[in-house]
Short mmCIF file of C-alpha atoms in Angstrom, two decimals:
data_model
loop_
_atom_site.label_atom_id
_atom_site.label_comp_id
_atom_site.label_asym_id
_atom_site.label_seq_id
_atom_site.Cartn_x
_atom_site.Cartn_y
_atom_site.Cartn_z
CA UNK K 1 -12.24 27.54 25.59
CA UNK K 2 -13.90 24.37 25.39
CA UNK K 3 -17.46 24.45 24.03
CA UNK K 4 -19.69 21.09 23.55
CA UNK K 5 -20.60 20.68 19.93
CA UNK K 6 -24.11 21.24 18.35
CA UNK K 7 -25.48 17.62 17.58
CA UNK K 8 -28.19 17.24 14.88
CA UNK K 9 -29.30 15.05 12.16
CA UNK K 10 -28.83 16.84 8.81
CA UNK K 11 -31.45 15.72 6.06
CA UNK K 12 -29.38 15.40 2.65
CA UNK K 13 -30.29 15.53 -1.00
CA UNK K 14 -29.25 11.43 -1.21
CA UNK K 15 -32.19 10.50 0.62
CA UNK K 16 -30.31 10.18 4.06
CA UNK K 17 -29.58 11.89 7.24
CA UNK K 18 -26.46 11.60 8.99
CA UNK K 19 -25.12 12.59 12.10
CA UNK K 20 -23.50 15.75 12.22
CA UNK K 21 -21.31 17.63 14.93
CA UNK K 22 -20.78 21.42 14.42
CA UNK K 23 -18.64 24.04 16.85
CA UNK K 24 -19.35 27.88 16.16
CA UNK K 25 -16.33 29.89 15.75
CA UNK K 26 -15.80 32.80 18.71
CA UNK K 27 -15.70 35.32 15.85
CA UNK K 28 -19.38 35.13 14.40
CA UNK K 29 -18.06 36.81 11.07
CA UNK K 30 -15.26 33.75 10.81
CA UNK K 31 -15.82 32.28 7.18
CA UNK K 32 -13.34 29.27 7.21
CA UNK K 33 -15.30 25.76 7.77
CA UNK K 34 -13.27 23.36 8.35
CA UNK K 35 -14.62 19.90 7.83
CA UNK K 36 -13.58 16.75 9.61
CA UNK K 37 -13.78 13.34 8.58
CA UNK K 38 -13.53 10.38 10.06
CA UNK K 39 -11.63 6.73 9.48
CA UNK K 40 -13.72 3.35 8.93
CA UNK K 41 -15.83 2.34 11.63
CA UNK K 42 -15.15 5.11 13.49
CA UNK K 43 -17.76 8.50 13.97
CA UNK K 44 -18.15 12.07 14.78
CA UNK K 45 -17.41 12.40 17.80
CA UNK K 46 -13.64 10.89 17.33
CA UNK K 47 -13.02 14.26 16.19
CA UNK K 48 -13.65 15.65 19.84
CA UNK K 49 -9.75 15.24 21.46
CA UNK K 50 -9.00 17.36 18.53
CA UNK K 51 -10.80 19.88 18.33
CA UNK K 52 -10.47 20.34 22.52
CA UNK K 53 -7.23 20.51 21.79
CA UNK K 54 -7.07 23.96 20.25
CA UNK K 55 -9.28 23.59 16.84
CA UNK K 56 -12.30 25.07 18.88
CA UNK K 57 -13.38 28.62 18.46
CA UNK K 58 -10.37 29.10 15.34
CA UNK K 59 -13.22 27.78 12.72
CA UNK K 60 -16.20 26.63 11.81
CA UNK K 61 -16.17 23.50 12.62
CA UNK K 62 -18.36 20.58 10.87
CA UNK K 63 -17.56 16.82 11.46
CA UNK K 64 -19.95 14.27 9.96
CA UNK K 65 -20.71 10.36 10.87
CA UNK K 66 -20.58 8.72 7.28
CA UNK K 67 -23.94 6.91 6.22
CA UNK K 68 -23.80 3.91 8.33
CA UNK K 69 -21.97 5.11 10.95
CA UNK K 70 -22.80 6.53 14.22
CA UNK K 71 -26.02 7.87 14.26
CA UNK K 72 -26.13 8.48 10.41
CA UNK K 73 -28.66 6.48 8.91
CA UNK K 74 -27.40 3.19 6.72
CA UNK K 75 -28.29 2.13 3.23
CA UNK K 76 -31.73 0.55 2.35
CA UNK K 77 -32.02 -3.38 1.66
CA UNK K 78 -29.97 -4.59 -1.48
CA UNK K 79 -27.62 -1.45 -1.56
CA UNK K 80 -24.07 -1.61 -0.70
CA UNK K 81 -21.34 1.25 0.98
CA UNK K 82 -19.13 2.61 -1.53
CA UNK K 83 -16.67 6.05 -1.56
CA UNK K 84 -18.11 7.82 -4.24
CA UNK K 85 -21.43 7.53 -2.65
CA UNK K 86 -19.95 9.22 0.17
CA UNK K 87 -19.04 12.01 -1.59
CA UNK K 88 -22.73 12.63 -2.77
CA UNK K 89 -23.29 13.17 0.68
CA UNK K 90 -20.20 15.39 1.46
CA UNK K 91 -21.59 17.07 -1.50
CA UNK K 92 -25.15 18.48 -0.03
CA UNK K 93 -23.38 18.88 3.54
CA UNK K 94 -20.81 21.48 2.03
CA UNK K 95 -23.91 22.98 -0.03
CA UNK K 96 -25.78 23.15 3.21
CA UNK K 97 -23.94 23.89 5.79
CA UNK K 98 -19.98 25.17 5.05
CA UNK K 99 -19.11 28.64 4.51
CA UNK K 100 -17.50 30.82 1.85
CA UNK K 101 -13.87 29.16 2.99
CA UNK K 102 -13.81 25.35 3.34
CA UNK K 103 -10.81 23.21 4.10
CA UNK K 104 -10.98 19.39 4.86
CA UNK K 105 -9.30 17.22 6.97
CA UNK K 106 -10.12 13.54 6.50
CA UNK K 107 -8.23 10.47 8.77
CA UNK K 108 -7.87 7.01 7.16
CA UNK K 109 -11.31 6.30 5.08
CA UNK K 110 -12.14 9.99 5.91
CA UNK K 111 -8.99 10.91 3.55
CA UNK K 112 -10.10 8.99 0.79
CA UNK K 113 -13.04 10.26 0.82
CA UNK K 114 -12.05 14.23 1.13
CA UNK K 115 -9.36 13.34 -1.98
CA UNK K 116 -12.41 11.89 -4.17
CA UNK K 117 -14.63 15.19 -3.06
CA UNK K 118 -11.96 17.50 -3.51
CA UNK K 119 -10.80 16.13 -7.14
CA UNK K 120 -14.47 16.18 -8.15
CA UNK K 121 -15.08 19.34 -6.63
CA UNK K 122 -11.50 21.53 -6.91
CA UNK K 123 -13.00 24.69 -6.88
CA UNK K 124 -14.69 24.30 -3.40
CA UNK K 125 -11.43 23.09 -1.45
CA UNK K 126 -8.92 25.77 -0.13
CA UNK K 127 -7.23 23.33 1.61
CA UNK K 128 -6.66 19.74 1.98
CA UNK K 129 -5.06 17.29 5.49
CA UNK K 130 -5.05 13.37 4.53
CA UNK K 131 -3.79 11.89 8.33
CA UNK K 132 -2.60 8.46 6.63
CA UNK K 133 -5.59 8.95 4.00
CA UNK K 134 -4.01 7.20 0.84
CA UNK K 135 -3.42 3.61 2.64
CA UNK K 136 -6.32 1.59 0.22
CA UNK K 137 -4.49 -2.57 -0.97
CA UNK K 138 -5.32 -2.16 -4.75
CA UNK K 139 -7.60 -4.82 -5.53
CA UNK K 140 -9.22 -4.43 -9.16
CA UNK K 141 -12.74 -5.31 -9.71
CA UNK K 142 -12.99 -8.89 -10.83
CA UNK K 143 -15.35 -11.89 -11.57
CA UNK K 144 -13.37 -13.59 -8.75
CA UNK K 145 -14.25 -10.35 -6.17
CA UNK K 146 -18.03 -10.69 -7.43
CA UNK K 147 -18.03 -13.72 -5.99
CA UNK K 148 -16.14 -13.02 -2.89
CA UNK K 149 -17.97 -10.17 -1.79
CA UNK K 150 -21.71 -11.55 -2.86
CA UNK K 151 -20.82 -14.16 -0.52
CA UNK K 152 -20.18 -12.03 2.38
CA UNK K 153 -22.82 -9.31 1.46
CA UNK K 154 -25.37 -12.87 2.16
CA UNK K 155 -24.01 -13.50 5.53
CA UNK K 156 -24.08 -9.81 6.53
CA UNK K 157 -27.50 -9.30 5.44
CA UNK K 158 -28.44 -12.69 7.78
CA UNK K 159 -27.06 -11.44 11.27
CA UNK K 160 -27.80 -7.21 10.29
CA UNK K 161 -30.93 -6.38 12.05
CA UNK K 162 -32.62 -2.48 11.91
CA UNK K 163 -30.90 0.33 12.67
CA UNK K 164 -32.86 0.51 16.07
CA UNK K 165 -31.36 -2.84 16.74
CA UNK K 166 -28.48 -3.99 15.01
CA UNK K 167 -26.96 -7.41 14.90
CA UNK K 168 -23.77 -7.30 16.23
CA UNK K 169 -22.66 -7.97 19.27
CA UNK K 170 -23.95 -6.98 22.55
CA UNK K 171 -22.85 -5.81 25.83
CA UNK K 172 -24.28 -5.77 28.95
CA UNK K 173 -22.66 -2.08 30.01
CA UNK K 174 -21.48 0.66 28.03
CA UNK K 175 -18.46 -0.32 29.91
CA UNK K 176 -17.73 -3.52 28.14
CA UNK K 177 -18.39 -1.65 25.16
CA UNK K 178 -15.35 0.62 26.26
CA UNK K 179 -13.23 -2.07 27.17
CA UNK K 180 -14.07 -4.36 23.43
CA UNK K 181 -12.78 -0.91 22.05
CA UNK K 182 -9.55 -0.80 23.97
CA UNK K 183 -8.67 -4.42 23.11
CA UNK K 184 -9.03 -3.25 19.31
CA UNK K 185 -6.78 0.12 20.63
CA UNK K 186 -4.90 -0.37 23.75
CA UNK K 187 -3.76 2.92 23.64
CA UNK K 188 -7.37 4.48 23.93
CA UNK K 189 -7.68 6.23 26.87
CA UNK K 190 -10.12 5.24 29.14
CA UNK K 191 -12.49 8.34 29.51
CA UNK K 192 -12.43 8.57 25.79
CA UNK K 193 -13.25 5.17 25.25
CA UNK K 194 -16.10 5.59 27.66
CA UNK K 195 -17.30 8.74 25.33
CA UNK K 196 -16.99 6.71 21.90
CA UNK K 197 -18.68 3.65 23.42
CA UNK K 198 -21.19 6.08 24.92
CA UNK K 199 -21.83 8.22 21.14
CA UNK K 200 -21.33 5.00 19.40
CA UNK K 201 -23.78 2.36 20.84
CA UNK K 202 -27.49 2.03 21.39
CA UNK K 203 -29.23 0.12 23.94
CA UNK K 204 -31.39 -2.30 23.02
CA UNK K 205 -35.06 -3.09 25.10
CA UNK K 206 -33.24 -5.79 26.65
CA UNK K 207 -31.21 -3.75 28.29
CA UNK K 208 -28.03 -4.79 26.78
CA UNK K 209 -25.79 -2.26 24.09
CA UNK K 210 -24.81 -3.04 20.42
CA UNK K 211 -22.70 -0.97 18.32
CA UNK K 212 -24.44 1.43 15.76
CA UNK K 213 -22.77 0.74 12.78
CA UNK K 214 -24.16 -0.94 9.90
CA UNK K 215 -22.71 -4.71 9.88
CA UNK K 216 -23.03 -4.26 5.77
CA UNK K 217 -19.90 -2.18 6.51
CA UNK K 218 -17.67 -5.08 6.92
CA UNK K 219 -17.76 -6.89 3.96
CA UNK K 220 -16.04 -6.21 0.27
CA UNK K 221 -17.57 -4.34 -1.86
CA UNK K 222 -18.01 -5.70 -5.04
CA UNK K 223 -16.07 -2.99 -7.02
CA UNK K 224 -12.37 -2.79 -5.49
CA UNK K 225 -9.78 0.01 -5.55
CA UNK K 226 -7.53 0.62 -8.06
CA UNK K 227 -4.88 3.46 -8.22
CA UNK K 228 -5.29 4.61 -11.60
CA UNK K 229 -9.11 5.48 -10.75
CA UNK K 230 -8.32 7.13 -7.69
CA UNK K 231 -5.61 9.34 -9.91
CA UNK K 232 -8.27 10.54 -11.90
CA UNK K 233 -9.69 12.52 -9.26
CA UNK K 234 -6.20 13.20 -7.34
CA UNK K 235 -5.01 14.93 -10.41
CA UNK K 236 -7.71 17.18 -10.47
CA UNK K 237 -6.72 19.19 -6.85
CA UNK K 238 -5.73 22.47 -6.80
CA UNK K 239 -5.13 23.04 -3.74
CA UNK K 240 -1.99 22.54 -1.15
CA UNK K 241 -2.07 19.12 0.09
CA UNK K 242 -0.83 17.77 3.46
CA UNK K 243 0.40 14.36 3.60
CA UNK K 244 0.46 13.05 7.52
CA UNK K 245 2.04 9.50 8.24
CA UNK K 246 2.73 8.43 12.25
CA UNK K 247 6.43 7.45 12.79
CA UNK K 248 4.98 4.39 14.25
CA UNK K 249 1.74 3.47 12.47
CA UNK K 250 1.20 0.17 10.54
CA UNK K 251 -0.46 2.08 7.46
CA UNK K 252 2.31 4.30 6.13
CA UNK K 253 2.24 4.31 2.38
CA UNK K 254 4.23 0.97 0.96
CA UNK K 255 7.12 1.83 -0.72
CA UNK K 256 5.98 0.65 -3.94
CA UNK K 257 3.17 2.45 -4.17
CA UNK K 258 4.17 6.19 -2.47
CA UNK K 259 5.47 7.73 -5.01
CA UNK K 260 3.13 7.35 -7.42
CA UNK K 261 0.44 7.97 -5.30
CA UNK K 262 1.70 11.27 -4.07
CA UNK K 263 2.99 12.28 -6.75
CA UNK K 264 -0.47 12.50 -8.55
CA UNK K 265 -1.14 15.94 -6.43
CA UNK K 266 0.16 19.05 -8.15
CA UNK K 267 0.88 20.56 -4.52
CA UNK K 268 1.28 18.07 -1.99
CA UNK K 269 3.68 17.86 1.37
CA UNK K 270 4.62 15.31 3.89
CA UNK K 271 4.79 15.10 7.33
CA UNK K 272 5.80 12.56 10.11
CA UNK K 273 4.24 12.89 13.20
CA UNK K 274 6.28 11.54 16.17
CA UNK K 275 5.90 8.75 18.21
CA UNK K 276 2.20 8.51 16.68
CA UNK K 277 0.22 5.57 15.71
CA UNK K 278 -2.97 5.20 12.91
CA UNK K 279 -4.89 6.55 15.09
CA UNK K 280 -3.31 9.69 15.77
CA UNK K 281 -6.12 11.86 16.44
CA UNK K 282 -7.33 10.05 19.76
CA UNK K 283 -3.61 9.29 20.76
CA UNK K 284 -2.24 12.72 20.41
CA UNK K 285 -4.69 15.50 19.50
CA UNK K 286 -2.80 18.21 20.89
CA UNK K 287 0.23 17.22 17.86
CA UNK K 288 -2.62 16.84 15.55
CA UNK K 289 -4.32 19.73 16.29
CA UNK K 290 -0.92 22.36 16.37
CA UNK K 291 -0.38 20.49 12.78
CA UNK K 292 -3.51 21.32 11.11
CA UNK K 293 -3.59 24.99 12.66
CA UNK K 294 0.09 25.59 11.38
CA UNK K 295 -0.88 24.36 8.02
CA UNK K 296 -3.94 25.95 8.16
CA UNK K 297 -2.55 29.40 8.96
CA UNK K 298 0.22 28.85 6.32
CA UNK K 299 3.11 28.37 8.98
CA UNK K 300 4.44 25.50 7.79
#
């Protein structure tokens, strides 16, 4: 049965709040959170389609909006958005909120992020879903990406606004907000768009709707990815590790990086999911969802 998720704002021991979703399992005595995470520039409620699709009532169910997204609050003036400080906040949800069982499932950005958490935190993690979740260009910190990405921080900062009223672009209807989305995915459906432009924008006193998300999110961080950090943490899981790629997305693992990036898990499978895209869990939840419960359940 379908059942609307709790919505609340969940104080945390960084300083923040974010946004976070949370579905009660039918069985009350159900110990197994499962915890949801979501891609760049995307937000809780992406996670819905998913979790209609058969996820609700199975588990406990917790999907946050990372700090500067959705409705989570963003990072004060002069800070920057980087993974790790994501995981401080994964860190007091889980202590918070999950139960004696947790398993994560993180899409895109939400993937790296559950790989950093669960390599830092090994003995938490029971199980582990990365939907297309390893997919980072390897750019090493550098003078040269200083520079870059001090430069864009500046403009950001010009055209960012307050949280109450960002400064990005506005929309006259929630509508238009829907349809900007599609052009970005034209395979959103329409009612969903609706719902993510609805969740994901605020109106402003003129009237007119902006986007939530902090515009700080867009530019480079000064301190870039590189593999043989990430492996650091990767070696550290213990746990079985699904590996989900679309047959038709644009951000399957290159060849010259896939093996050694999977191959720094200890227990790690993959999976292709047909006739999917990136952004498999609006496009087909009902794959998605029969994927994760299989694995899950240890069917597959």
């Amino acid at each position: 049965m379908i059942q609307e998720p709790v919505a609340a704002r969940l104080p945390l021991s960084t300083g923040l709040c974010c946004e976070l979703l949370e579905w009660l399992p039918d069985d009350p005595s159900c110990d197994h959170t499962v915890l949801l995470l979501h891609g760049y520039l995307d937000l809780a409620w992406g996670w819905k389609p998913v979790v209609d699709a058969g996820l609700c009532g199975k588990y406990h169910l917790l999907a946050p909006s990372f700090r500067g997204h959705g409705a989570s609050d963003w990072v004060g003036a002069g800070s920057m958005y980087y993974f790790l400080d994501y995981v401080a906040d994964l860190a007091s949800l889980v202590s918070q909120r999950a139960r004696k069982r947790l398993s994560i499932v993180g899409h895109s950005m939400g993937g790296m992020v559950s790989a950093y958490f669960t390599g830092t935190y090994p003995e938490l993690v029971e199980k582990l879903v990365l939907l297309e979740g390893l997919v980072v260009e390897e750019r090493p910190t550098s003078p040269e990406r200083l520079r870059t990405s001090n430069g864009m921080r500046a403009d950001a900062v010009k055209r960012r606004g307050t949280q109450a009223q960002p400064g990005s672009r506005r929309f006259a209807s929630l509508d238009e907000a829907a349809v900007r989305m599609k052009h970005h995915d034209p395979e959103l459906e329409p009612a969903l768009a609706r719902l993510l432009a609805e969740k994901g924008c605020i109106q402003l006193p003129t009237g007119e709707w902006v986007f939530r998300h902090d515009p700080l999110l867009g530019p480079s961080t000064p301190i870039g990815f590189e593999e043989v950090v990430a492996q650091r943490f990767w070696r550290k899981i213990t746990c079985d590790v699904l590996y989900v790629e679309g047959d038709r997305s644009s951000f399957k693992l290159p060849a010259e990086v896939r093996s050694t990036r999977l191959g720094a898990f200890h227990h790690i499978r993959t999976k292709a999911m047909s006739g999917a895209s990136h952004m498999m869990i609006r496009h087909q939840p009902d794959a998605v969802c029969t994927l994760l419960v299989d694995f899950l359940e240890n069917r597959s």
